Protein backbone atom coordinates (compact mmCIF):
# COMPACT_ATOMS: atom_id res chain seq x y z
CA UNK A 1 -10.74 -3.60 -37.71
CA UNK A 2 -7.76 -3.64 -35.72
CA UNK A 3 -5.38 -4.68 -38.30
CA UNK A 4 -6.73 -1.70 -40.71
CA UNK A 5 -6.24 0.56 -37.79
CA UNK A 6 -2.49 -0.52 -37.12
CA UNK A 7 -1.58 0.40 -40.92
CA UNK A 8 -3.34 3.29 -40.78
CA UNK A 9 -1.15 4.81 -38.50
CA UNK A 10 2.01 3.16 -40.20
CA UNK A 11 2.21 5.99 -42.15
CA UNK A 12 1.40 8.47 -39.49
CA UNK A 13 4.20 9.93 -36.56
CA UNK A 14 2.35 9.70 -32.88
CA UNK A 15 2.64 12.16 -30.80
CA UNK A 16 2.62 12.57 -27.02
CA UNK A 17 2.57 15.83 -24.63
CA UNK A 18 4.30 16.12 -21.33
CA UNK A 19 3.34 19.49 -19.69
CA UNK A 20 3.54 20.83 -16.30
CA UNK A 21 4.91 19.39 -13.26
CA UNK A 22 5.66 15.32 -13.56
CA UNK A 23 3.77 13.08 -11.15
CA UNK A 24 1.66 10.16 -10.77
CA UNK A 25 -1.02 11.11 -13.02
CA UNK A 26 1.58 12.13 -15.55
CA UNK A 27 3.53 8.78 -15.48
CA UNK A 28 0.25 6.94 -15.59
CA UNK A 29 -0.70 8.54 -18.69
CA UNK A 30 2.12 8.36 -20.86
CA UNK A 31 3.19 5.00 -19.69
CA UNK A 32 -0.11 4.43 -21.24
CA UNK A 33 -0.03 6.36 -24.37
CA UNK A 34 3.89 5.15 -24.94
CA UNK A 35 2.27 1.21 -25.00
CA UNK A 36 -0.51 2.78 -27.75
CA UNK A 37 2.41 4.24 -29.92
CA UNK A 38 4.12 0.33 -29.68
CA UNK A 39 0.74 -1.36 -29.87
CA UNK A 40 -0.23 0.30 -33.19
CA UNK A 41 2.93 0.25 -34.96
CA UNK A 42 3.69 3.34 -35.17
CA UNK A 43 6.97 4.07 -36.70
CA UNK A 44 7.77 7.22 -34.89
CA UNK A 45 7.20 9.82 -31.88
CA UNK A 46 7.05 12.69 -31.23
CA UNK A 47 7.74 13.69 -27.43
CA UNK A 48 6.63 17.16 -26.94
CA UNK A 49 8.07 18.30 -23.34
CA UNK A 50 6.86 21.33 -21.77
CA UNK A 51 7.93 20.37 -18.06
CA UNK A 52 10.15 22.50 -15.17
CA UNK A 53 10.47 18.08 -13.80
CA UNK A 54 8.90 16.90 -10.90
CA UNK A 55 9.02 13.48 -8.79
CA UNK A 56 12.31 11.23 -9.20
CA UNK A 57 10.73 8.04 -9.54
CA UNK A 58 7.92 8.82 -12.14
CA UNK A 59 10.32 10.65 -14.40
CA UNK A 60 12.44 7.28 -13.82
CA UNK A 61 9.68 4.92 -15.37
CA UNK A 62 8.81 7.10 -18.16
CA UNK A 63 12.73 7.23 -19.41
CA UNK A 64 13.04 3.71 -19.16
CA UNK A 65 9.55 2.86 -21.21
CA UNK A 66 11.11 5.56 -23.79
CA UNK A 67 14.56 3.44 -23.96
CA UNK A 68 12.35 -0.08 -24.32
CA UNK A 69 10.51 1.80 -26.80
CA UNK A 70 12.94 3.25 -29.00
CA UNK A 71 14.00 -0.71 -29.50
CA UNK A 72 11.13 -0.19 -32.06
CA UNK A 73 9.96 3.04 -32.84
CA UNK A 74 11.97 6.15 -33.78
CA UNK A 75 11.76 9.04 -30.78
CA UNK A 76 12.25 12.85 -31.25
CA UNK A 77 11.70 14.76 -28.38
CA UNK A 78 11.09 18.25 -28.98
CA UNK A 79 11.67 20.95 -25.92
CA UNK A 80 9.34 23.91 -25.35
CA UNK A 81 9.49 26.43 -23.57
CA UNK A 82 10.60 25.32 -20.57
CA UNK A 83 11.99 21.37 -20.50
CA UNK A 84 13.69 21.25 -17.08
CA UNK A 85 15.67 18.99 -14.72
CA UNK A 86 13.16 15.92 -14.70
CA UNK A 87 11.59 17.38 -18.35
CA UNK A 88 15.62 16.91 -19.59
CA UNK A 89 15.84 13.11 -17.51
CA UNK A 90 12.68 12.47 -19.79
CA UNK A 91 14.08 13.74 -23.01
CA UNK A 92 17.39 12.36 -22.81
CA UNK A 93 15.35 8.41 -23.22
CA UNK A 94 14.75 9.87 -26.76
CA UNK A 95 17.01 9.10 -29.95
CA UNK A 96 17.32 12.91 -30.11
CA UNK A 97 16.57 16.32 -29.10
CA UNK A 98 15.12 19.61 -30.93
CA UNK A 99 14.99 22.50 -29.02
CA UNK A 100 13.93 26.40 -29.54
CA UNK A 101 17.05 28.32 -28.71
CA UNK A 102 15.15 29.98 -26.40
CA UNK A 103 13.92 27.41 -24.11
CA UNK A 104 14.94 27.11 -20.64
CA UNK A 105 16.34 23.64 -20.01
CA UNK A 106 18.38 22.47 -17.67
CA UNK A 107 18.38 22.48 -13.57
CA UNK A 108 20.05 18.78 -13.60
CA UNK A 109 20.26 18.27 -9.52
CA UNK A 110 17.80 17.15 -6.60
CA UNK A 111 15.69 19.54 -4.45
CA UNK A 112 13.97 18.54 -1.00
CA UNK A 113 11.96 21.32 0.80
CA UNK A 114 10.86 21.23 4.18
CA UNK A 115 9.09 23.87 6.00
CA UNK A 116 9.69 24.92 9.40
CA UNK A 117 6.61 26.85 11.68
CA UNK A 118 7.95 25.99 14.61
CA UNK A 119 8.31 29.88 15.76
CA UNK A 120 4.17 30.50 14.27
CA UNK A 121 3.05 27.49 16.24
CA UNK A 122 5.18 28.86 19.25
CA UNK A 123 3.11 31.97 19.06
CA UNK A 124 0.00 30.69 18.50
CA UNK A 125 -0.06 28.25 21.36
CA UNK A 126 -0.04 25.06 19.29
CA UNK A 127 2.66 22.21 19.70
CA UNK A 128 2.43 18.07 19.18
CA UNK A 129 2.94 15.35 20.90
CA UNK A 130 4.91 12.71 18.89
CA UNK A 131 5.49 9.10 19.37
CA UNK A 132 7.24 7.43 16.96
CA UNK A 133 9.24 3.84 16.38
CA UNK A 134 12.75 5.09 15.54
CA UNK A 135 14.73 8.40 15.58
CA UNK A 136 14.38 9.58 12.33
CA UNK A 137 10.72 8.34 11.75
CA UNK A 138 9.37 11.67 11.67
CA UNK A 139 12.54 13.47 9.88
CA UNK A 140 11.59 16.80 8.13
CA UNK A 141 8.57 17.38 10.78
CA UNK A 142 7.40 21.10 9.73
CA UNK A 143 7.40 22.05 14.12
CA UNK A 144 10.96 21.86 15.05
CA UNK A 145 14.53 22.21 13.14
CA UNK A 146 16.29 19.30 11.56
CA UNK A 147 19.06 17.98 13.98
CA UNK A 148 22.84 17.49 12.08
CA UNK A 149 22.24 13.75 12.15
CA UNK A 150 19.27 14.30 9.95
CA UNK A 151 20.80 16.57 7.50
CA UNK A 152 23.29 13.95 7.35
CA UNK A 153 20.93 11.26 6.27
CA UNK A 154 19.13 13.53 3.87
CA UNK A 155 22.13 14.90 2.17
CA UNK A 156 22.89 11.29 1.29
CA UNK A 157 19.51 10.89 0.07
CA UNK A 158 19.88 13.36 -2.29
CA UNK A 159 23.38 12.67 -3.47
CA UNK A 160 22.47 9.42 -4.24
CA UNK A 161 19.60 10.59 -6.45
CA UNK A 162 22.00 13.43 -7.94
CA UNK A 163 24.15 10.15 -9.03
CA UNK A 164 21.46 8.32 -10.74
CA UNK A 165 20.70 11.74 -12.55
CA UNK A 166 24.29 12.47 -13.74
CA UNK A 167 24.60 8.76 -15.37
CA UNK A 168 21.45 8.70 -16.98
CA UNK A 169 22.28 12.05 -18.76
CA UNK A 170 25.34 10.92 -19.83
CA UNK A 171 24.57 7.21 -21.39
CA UNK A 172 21.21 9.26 -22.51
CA UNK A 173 23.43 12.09 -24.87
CA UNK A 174 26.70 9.88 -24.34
CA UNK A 175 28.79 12.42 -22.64
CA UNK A 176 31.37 11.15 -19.79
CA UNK A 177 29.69 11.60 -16.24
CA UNK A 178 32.54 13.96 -15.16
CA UNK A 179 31.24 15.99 -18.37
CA UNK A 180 27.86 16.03 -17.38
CA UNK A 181 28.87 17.10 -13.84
CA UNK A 182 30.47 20.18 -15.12
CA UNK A 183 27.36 21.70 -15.39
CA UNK A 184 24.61 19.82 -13.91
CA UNK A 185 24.81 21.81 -10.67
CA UNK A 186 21.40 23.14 -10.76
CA UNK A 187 21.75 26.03 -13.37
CA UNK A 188 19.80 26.60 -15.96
CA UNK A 189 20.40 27.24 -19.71
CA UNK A 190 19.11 28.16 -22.94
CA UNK A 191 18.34 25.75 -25.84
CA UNK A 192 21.51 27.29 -27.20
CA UNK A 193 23.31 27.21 -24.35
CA UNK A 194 22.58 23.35 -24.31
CA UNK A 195 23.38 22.43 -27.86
CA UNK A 196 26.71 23.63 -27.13
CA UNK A 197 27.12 21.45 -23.62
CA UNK A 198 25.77 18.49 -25.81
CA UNK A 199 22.05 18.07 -24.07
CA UNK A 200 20.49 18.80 -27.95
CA UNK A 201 20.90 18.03 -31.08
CA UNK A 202 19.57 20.82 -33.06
CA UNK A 203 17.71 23.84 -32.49
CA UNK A 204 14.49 24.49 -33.94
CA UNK A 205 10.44 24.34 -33.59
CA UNK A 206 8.58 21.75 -32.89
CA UNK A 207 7.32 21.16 -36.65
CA UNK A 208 11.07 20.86 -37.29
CA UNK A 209 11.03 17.89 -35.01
CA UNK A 210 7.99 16.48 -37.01
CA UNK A 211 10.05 16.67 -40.20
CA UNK A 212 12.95 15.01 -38.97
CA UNK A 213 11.00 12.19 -36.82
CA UNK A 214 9.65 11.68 -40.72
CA UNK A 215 12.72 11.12 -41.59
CA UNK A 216 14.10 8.75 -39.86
CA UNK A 217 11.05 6.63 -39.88
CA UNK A 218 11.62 6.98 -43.94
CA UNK A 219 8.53 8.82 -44.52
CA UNK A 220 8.07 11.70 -46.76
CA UNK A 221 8.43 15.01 -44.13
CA UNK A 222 6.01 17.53 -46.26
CA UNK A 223 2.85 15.16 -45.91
CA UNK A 224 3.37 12.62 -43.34
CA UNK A 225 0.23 13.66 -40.12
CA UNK A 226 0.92 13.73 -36.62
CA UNK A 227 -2.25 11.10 -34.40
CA UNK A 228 -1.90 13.16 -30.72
CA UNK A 229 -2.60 10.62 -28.31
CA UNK A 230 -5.00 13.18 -25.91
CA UNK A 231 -5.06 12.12 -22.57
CA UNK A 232 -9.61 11.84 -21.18
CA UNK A 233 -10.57 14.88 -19.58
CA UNK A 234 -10.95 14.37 -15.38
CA UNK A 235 -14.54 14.19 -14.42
CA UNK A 236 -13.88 17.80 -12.41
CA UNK A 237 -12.60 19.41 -15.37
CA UNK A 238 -15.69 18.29 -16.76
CA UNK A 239 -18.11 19.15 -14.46
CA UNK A 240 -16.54 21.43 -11.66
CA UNK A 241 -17.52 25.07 -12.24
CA UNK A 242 -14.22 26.32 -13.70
CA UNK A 243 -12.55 22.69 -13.42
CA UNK A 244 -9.29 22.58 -15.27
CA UNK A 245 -7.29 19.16 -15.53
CA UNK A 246 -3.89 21.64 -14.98
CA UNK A 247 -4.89 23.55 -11.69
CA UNK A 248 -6.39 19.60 -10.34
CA UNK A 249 -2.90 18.01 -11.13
CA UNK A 250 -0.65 20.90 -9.86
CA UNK A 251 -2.68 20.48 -6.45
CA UNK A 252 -2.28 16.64 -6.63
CA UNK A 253 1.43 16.95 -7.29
CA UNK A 254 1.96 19.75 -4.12
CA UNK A 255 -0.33 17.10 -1.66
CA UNK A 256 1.53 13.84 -3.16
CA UNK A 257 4.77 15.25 -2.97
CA UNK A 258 5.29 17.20 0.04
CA UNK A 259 8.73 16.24 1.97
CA UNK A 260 9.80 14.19 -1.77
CA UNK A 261 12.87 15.05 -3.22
CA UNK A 262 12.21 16.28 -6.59
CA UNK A 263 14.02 16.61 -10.07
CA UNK A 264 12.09 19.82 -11.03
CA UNK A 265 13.34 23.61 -11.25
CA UNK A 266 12.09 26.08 -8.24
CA UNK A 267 12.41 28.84 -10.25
């Protein structure tokens, strides 16, 4: 049975769906699907990326299963309407890009928020009593400022990940990393804009990526199917009155990644 099932989808092109904000659940699923696609032979993928980014290190593992991957199977990712700062680390581990000329894309930096109350908790009455086993153990604490030593250590932080960013973009779409630096300060473009920097390779829809993951997999582009591998629905979105799987991960992702620097646009 499994045999059968393997060249059945020999002639088919899987396909996989990154939306919203990239986290834990995210990188758990298509880590997942990406070993189905190589498990089944499939001969190609389509990555469809609908993401403004999210956590560093979960967009890191999913790029580098993509680059193990594409050691066997041919990977087009195709950008939606929004494919952003970790969306674009993502799609870069693809053999190429297709985008809609209208898509925002994008945002390559690092972001880390911290929120400050200090003045609400003054006036309120309510302050905290902190012990802690170094300086810096409780860094970005939301009831006082950060100190310059601090901002120091953070800014260094974040440059650091703002490095590993810039280099993966360029061996991704082999541009120089002073290239890639020329623009990746945050800003975000169009799908046009970015076939002209070098992020895509072509503009178009995402049934134009079908057609040309087809291709290069040497299948026939008019009739070949698409198998979406569809993540299980959450037991809340199930069963919760008005449960949704999207509303349950975007409050994961805010709890888990409070005080995290991020590869994800604010806007």
């Amino acid at each position: 049975m499994l045999g059968f099932l393997k060249r059945k989808f020999r002639k088919k092109i899987a396909r996989i769906e990154i939306t919203g904000a990239i986290g834990s659940s995210t990188r758990t699923r298509v880590l997942e699907a990406l070993e189905f696609v190589e498990e089944q032979k499939f001969p190609a993928l389509l990555l469809r990326i609908d993401s403004p980014g999210g956590t560093v290190g979960d967009s890191q593992e999913i790029y580098d299963a993509l680059k193990r991957l594409r050691e066997k199977v041919k990977v087009v990712a195709s950008f939606g309407n929004i494919s952003a700062s970790g969306g674009v680390y993502i799609g870069v581990g693809a053999d190429y890009i297709v985008s809609n000329p209208g898509t925002i894309t994008g945002s390559i930096g690092v972001i880390l928020r911290g929120n400050n109350i200090e003045k609400l908790l003054d006036k309120i009455g309510v302050s905290f009593k902190v012990i802690k086993s170094g300086a810096y153990k409780d860094i970005l604490a939301f009831d006082r400022e950060i100190t310059p030593e601090e901002r120091v250590i953070l800014q260094s932080l974040i440059d650091t990940s703002y490095d590993q960013f810039v280099n993966t973009v360029a061996e991704g779409r082999k541009l120089s990393p002073a290239t890639v630096r020329s623009f990746a300060d945050g800003r975000v473009f169009t799908g046009e804009q970015a076939l002209a920097l070098g992020l895509v390779d072509r503009l178009g829809t995402e049934e134009d990526a079908r057609k040309w993951a087809a291709e290069l997999a040497g299948l026939d582009p008019k009739n070949t199917k698409v198998f979406t591998i569809k993540p299980p629905k959450s037991f809340a979105a199930k069963f919760l009155p008005g449960g949704s799987d999207n509303a349950i991960a975007r409050f994961q992702f805010e709890m888990e990644t409070s005080g995290m620097p991020l590869w994800m646009w604010q806007g």
